[in-house]
Coordinates of C-alpha atoms in Angstrom, one line a residue:
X165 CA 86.5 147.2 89.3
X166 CA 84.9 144.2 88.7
X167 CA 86.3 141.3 90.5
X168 CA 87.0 138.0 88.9
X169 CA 85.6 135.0 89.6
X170 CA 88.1 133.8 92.7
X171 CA 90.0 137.1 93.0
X172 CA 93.7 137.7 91.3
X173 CA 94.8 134.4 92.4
X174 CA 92.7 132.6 89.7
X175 CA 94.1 135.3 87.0
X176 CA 96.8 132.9 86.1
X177 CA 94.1 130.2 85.5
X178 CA 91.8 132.4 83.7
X179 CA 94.9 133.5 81.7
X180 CA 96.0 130.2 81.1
X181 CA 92.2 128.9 79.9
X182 CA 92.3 132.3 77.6
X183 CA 95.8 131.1 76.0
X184 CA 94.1 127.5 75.3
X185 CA 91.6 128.6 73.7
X186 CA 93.2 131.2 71.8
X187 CA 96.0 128.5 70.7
X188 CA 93.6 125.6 70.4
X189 CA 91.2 127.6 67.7
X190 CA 91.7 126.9 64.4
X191 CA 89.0 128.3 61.3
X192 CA 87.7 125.5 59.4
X193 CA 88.9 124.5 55.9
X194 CA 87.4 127.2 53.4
X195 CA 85.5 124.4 51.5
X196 CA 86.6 124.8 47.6
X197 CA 85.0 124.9 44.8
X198 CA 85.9 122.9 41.1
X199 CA 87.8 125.5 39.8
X200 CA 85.9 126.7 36.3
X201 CA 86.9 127.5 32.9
X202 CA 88.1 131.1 32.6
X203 CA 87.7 133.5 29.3
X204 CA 90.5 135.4 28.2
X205 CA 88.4 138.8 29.8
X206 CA 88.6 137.2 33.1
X207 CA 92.1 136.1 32.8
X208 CA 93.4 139.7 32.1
X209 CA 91.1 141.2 34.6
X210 CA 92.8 138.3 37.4
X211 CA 96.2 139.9 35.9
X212 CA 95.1 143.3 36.2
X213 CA 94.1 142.9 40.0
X214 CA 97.3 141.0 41.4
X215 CA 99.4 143.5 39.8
X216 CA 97.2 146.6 41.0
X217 CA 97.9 144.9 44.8
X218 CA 101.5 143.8 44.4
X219 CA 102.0 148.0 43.2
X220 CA 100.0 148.3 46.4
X221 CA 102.4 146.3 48.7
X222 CA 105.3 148.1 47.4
X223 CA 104.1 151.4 48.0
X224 CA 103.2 150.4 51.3
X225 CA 106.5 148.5 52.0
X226 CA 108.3 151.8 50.8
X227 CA 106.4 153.8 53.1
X228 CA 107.2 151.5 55.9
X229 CA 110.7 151.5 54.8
X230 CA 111.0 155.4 54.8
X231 CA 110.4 156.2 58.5
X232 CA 113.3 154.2 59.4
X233 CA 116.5 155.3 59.7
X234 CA 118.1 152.1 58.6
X235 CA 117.1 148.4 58.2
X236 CA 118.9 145.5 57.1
X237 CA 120.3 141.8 57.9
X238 CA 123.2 141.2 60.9
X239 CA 125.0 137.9 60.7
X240 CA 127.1 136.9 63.8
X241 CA 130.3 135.7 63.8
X242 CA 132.8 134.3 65.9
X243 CA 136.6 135.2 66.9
X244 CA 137.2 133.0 63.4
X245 CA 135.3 135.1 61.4
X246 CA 132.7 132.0 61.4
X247 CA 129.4 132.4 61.2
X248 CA 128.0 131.2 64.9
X249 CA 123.9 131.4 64.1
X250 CA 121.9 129.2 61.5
X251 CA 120.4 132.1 59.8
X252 CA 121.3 135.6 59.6
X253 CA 119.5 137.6 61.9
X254 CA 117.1 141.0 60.9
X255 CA 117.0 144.7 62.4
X256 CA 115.8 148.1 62.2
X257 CA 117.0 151.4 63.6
X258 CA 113.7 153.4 65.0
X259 CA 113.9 157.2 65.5
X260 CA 112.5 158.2 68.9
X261 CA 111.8 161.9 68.8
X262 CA 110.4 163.6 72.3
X263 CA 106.9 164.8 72.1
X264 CA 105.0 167.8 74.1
X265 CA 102.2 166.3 75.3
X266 CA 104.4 163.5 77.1
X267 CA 106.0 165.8 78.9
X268 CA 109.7 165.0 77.4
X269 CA 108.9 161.7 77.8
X270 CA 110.2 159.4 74.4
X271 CA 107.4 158.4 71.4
X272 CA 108.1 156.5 69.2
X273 CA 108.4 158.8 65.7
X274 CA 108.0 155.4 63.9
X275 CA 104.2 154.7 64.9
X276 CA 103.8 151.4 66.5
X277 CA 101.3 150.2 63.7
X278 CA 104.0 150.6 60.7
X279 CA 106.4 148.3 63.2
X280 CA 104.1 145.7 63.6
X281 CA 103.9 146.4 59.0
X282 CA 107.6 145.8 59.8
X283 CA 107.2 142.7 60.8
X284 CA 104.6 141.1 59.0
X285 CA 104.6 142.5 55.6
X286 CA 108.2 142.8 55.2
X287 CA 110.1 141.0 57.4
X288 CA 106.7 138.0 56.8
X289 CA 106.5 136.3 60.1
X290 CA 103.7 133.8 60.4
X291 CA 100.7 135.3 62.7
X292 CA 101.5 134.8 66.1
X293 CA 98.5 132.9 68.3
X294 CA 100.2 134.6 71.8
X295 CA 102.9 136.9 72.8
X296 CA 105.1 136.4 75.6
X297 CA 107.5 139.2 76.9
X298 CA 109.9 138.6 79.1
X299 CA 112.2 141.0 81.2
X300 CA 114.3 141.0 83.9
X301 CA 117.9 141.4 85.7
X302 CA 120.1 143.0 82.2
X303 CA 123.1 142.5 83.6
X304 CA 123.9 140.7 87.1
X305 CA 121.9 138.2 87.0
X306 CA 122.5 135.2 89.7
X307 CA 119.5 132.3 89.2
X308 CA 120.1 128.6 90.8
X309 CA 121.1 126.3 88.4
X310 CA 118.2 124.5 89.1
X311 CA 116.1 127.2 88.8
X312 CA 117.9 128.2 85.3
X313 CA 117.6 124.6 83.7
X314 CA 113.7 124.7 84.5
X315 CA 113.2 128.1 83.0
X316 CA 115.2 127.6 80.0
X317 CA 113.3 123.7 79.0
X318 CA 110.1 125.7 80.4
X319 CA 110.5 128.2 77.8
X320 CA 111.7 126.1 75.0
X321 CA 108.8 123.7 75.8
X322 CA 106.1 126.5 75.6
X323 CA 107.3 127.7 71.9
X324 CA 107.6 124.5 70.7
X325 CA 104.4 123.9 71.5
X326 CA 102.5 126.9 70.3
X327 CA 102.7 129.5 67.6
X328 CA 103.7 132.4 69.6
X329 CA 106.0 135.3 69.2
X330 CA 108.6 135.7 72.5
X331 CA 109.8 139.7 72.9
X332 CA 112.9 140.8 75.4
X333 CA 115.5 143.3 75.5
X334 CA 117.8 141.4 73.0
X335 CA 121.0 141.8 74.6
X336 CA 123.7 138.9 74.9
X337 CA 123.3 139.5 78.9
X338 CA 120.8 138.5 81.9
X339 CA 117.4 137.1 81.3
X340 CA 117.4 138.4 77.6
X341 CA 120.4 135.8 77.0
X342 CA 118.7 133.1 79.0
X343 CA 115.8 133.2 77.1
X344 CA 118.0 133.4 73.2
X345 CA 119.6 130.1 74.2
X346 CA 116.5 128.1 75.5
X347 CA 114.8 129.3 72.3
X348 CA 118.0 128.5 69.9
X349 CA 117.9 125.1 71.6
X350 CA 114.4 124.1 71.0
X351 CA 115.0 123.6 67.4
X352 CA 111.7 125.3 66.4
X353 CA 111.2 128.5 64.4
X354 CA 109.8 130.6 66.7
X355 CA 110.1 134.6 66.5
X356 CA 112.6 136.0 69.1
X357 CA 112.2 139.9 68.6
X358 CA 115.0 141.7 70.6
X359 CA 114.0 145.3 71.1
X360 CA 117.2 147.3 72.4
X361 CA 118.5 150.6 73.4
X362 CA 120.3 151.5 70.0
X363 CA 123.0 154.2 72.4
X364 CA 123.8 150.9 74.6
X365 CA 124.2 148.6 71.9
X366 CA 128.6 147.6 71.6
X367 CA 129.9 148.6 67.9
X368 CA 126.7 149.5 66.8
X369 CA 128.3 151.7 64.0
X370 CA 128.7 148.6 61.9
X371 CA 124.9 148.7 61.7
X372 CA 125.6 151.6 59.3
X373 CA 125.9 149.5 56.5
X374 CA 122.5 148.3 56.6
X375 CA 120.7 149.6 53.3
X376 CA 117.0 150.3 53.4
X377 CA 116.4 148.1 50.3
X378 CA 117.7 144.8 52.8
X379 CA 119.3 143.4 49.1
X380 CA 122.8 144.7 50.3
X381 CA 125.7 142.2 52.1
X382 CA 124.4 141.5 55.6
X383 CA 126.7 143.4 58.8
X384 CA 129.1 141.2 60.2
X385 CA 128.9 141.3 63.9
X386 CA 130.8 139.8 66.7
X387 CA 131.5 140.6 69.9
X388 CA 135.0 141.9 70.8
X389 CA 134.7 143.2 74.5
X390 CA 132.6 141.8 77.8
X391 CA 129.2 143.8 78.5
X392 CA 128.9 146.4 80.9
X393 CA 127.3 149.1 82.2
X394 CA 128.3 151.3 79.6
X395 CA 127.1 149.2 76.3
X396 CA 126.2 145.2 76.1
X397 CA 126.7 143.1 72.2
X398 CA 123.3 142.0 71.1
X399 CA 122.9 138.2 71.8
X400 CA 123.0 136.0 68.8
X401 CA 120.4 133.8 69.1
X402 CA 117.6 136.5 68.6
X403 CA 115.7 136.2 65.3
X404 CA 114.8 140.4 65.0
X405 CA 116.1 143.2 66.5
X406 CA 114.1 146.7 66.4
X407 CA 116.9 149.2 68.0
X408 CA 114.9 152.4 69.6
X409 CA 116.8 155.8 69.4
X410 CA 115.9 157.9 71.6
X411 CA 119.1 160.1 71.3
X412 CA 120.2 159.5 75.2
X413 CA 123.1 157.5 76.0
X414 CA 121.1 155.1 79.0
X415 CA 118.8 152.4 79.2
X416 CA 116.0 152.4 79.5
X417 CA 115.1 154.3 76.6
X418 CA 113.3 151.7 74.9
X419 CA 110.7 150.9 77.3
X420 CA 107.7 153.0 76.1
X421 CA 108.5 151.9 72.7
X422 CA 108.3 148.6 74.0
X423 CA 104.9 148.5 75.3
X424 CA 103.8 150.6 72.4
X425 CA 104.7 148.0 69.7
X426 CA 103.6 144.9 72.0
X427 CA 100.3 146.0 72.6
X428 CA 100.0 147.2 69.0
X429 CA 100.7 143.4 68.5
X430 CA 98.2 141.7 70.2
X431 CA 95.4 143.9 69.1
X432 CA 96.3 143.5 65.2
X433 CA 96.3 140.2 65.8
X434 CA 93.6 139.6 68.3
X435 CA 96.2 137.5 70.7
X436 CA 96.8 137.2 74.4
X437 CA 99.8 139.1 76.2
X438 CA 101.9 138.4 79.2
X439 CA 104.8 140.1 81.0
X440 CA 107.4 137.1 82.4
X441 CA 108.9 138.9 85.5
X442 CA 112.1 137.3 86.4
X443 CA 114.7 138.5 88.9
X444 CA 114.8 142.3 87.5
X445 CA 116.7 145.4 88.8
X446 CA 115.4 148.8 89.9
X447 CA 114.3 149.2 85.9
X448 CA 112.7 146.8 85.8
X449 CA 109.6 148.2 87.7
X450 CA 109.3 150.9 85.1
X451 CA 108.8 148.2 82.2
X452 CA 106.2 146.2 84.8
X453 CA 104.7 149.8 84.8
X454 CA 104.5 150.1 81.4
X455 CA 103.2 147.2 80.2
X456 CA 100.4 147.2 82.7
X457 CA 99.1 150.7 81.3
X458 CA 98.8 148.9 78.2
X459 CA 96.4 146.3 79.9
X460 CA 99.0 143.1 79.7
X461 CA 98.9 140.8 82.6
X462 CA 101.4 140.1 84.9
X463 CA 103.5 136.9 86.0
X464 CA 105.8 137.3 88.6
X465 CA 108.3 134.5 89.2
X466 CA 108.5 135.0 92.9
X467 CA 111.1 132.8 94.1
X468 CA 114.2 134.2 91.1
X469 CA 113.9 137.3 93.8
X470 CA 114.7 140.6 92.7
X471 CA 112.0 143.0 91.3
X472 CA 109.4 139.6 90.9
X473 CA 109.6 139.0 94.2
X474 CA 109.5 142.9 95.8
X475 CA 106.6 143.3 93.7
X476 CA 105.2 140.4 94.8
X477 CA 105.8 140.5 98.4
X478 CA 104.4 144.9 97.6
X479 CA 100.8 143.2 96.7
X480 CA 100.1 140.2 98.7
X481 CA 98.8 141.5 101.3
X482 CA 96.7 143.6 99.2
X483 CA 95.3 140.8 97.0
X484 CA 94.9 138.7 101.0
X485 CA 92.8 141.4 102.3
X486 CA 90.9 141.7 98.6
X487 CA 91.7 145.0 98.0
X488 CA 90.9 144.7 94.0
X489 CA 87.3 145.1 95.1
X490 CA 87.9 148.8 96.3
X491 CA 87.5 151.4 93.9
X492 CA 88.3 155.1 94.2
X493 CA 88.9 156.9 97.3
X494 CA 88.7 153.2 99.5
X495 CA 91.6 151.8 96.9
X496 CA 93.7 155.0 97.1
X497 CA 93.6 154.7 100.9
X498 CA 94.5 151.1 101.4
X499 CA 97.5 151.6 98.6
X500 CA 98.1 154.7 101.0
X501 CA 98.8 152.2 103.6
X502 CA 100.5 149.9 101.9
X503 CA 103.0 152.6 100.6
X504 CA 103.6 153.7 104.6
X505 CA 104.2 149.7 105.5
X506 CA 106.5 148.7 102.7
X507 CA 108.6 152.2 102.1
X508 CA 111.1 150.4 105.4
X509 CA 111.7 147.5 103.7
X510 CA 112.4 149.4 100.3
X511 CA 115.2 151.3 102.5
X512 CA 116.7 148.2 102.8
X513 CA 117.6 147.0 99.3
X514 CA 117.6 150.5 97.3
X515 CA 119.3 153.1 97.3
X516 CA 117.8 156.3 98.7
X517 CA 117.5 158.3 95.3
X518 CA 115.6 155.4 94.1
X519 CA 113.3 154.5 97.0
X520 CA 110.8 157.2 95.9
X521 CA 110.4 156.5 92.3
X522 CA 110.2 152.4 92.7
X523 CA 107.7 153.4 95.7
X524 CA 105.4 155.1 93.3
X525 CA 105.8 152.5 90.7
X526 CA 105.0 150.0 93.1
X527 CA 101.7 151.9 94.1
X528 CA 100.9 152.6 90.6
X529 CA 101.4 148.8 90.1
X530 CA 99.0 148.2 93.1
X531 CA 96.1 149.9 91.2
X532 CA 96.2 147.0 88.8
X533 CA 95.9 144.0 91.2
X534 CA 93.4 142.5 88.9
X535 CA 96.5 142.0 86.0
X536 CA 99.0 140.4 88.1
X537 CA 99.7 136.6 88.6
X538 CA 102.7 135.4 91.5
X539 CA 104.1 131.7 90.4
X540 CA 107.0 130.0 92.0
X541 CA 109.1 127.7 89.1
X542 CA 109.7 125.6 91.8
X543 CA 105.9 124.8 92.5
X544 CA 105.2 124.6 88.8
X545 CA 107.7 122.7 88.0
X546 CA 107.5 123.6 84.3
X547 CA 107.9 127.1 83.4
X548 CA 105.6 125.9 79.8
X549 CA 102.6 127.0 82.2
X550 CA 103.4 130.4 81.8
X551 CA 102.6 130.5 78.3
X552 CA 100.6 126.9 78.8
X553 CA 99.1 125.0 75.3
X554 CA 96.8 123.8 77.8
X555 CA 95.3 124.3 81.2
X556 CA 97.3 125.4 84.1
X557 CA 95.3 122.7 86.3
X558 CA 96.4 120.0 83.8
X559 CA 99.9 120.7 84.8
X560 CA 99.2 120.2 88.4
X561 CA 100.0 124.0 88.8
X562 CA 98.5 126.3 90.7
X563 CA 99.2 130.1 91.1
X564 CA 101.1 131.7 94.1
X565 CA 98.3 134.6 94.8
X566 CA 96.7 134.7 97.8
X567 CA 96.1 131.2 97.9
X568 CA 99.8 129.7 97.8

C-alpha cells in the first residue's frame, strides 16, 4: 500500500487538513441576472415544469416511503406526561432480511441509497459538510469526570462549529447518551441520527402507531424501566432514529446496516468520515471492523480504555516498526506475529469464547493500519480536534501514533 507522507501517525493531521478544507469550501455566489419580462407561453411552461417535478418528488417520496415498515414522529415525555425535548424527534422502522451471498449475514432490504432519500428528501436535513460516528461502551460505561466534561464541550464545540451530521447507536445509555447531551447542550441544530437495534429498543410497540404518511399524532414515549442487557429506551436528545430489524432478539444487529448507510452518506455527499472510538466492549470491534471495510478512518481515544485502547495498544507496535509499508505475504506474516504476541494479553480481559473472534477482528483491523489515528483527550485537550474546523496543529494537538 502506498504509504503516507509521515506514516499513520500523520493520518490524524492529514484527516484533520481534509476536514478544513472540506468545511472551509464554500461555491461562490451564482452571479444573477435582472430578471426579464416573461410572456404568458413562458409563464405556463414555468408552471408546467415545477408541477411535472413536484409529481416527480412525490412519486419518489412514495417509493421511499413504501420499503419501510413504518415511519413517523416520537415525542418524549416525562413521568408528568411533559414533553422533555424542544422538538419532536423522527424515525423509521427498516426491514433487514438475510441474504445468500452474505452467508446469513443481515442486508439491509431497504437499500442504503433510499435511507440517505430518507433523510434528505423527506425528512430535509441541510447537506452535511462531514460525518462523525461515534461508538463505544452501550451499557457500563465508567469515563473520569474529567475525561467526560472534555469530551462532551469537545463534541458540542466541534458541531457548533461545522455543518456536520454526528451518527451513534441512539440509545439513552453509554457513549450514545454522552454524546445526545453534549449535542442537546450546544444549542445548535445539528443532526443527531440514532441508528438502533429495533428487537433491543424498551416499549418499542408504541412505535406502531407511526403512519407512513408522518401527518398522524406523534408516539408518546417515555421511559418507564432502567436499561439493561435485555432492551435500553432510546435517548431523547437524538434528532432521528432509523431502527434496523433484523428479526433477532440481540445487538448487534444493526452494525452492517450501519456502515452501509454512513458510507452511502459520504459519497452522496462527497464528505469526510470518521469513526470516534471511545471506551467500547467486545462489540465494539465488530463495528471498528465494519466501518473500516467501508474505507472510514479511525480515531481511537486511547486513554477512555476499553476496546480504543486494546486496539490501540494491538497496532502500535505495528505502525513503530512501519508495518503499513508491507504488502501481501510480508504483511500477512508480521500480523501473524502480532496475533501470537497479543492473543496472552487478550486471555486476560476476554472471555475465552470471545478471545478468538476479537483476535481475528483485531488482525483484520491490522490490515488497515493506514486508516487508523490513536489520540489521548488528555493530550488534546479539546476533543473539537477530532472533527477540527481547523488544523490539528493549530490546536497544539498532535496524534498519539507512533510518535506520542
Amino acid at each position: 500500500m502506498p504509504a503516507p507522507e509521515s506514516g499513520p501517525s500523520n493520518t490524524g493531521g492529514t484527516l484533520f487538513r481534509q476536514f478544513t478544507e472540506s468545511l472551509l469550501w464554500r461555491p461562490l455566489p451564482l452571479t444573477r441576472q435582472p430578471s426579464q419580462v416573461k410572456t404568458t407561453s413562458e409563464l405556463q411552461k414555468r408552471k408546467l415544469r415545477k408541477q411535472g417535478a413536484q409529481a416527480g418528488r412525490d412519486f419518489r417520496r412514495n417509493a421511499i416511503l413504501a420499503t419501510l415498515n413504518n415511519c413517523g414522529e416520537v415525542q418524549f415525555k416525562n413521568n408528568y406526561g411533559n414533553a422533555r425535548a424542544r422538538e419532536n424527534a423522527k424515525f423509521a422502522l427498516l426491514p433487514v432480511v438475510a441474504s445468500q451471498e452474505s452467508a446469513g449475514e443481515p442486508q439491509t432490504e431497504t437499500q442504503a441509497e433510499d435511507i440517505c432519500a430518507l433523510l434528505d428528501e423527506i425528512w430535509e436535513l441541510p447537506p452535511p459538510s462531514a460525518l462523525l460516528s461515534v461508538t463505544g461502551s452501550a451499557q457500563d460505561m465508567s469515563l473520569e469526570p474529567q475525561l467526560e466534561k472534555i469530551f462532551q464541550e469537545g463534541l458540542a464545540a466541534a458541531s457548533r462549529a461545522t455543518d456536520a451530521w454526528v451518527v451513534s447507536g441512539g440509545m439513552d445509555a453509554g457513549v450514545m447518551a454522552l454524546v445526545g447531551k453534549a449535542l442537546a447542550g450546544s444549542n445548535n441544530k445539528t443532526p443527531c441520527i440514532g441508528i438502533a437495534p429495533w428487537r433491543k429498543v424498551t416499549h418499542r410497540e408504541v412505535f406502531e402507531k407511526g403512519h407512513l404518511t408522518g401527518h398522524s399524532n406523534p408516539v408518546s414515549y417515555f421511559k418507564r424501566k432502567p436499561n439493561s442487557h435485555n432492551s435500553s429506551a432510546l435517548d431523547v436528545n437524538h434528532t432521528h432514529f432509523l431502527l434496523v430489524d433484523d428479526e433477532r432478539e440481540q445487538y448487534g444487529g444493526e452494525i452492517s446496516t450501519r456502515a452501509s448507510v454512513e458510507a452511502s452518506i459520504a459519497k452522496r455527499y462527497t464528505i469526510p468520515t470518521v469513526l470516534l472510538v471511545v471506551q467500547g466492549g467486545p462489540g465494539t470491534f465488530s463495528t471498528v471492523e465494519a466501518s473500516m471495510k467501508m474505507s472510514t478512518r479511525v480515531l481511537l481515544v486511547r486513554d477512555t480504555r476499553g476496546c480504543a485502547k486494546v486496539i490501540s495498544d494491538y497496532v502500535e507496535p505495528l505502525i513503530e516498526s512501519k508495518a503499513w509499508q508491507l504488502q501481501g505475504k510480508d504483511l500477512e506474516d508480521r500480523l501473524k506475529e502480532r496475533d501470537e504476541e497479543f492473543r496472552e494479553h487478550l486471555q486476560d480481559l476476554y472471555q475465552p469464547e470471545q478471545v478468538e473472534k476479537i483476535a481475528q477482528q483485531l488482525h483484520d483491523i491490522g490490515t488497515r493500519l493506514d486508516y487508523i489515528s490513536i489520540f489521548s483527550i488528555k493530550s488534546l485537550g479539546e476533543v473539537r480536534a477530532c472533527m477540527p474546523d481547523h488544523d490539528a496543529h493549530s490546536l497544539g494537538a498532535s496524534p498519539s501514533g507512533a510518535a506520542a
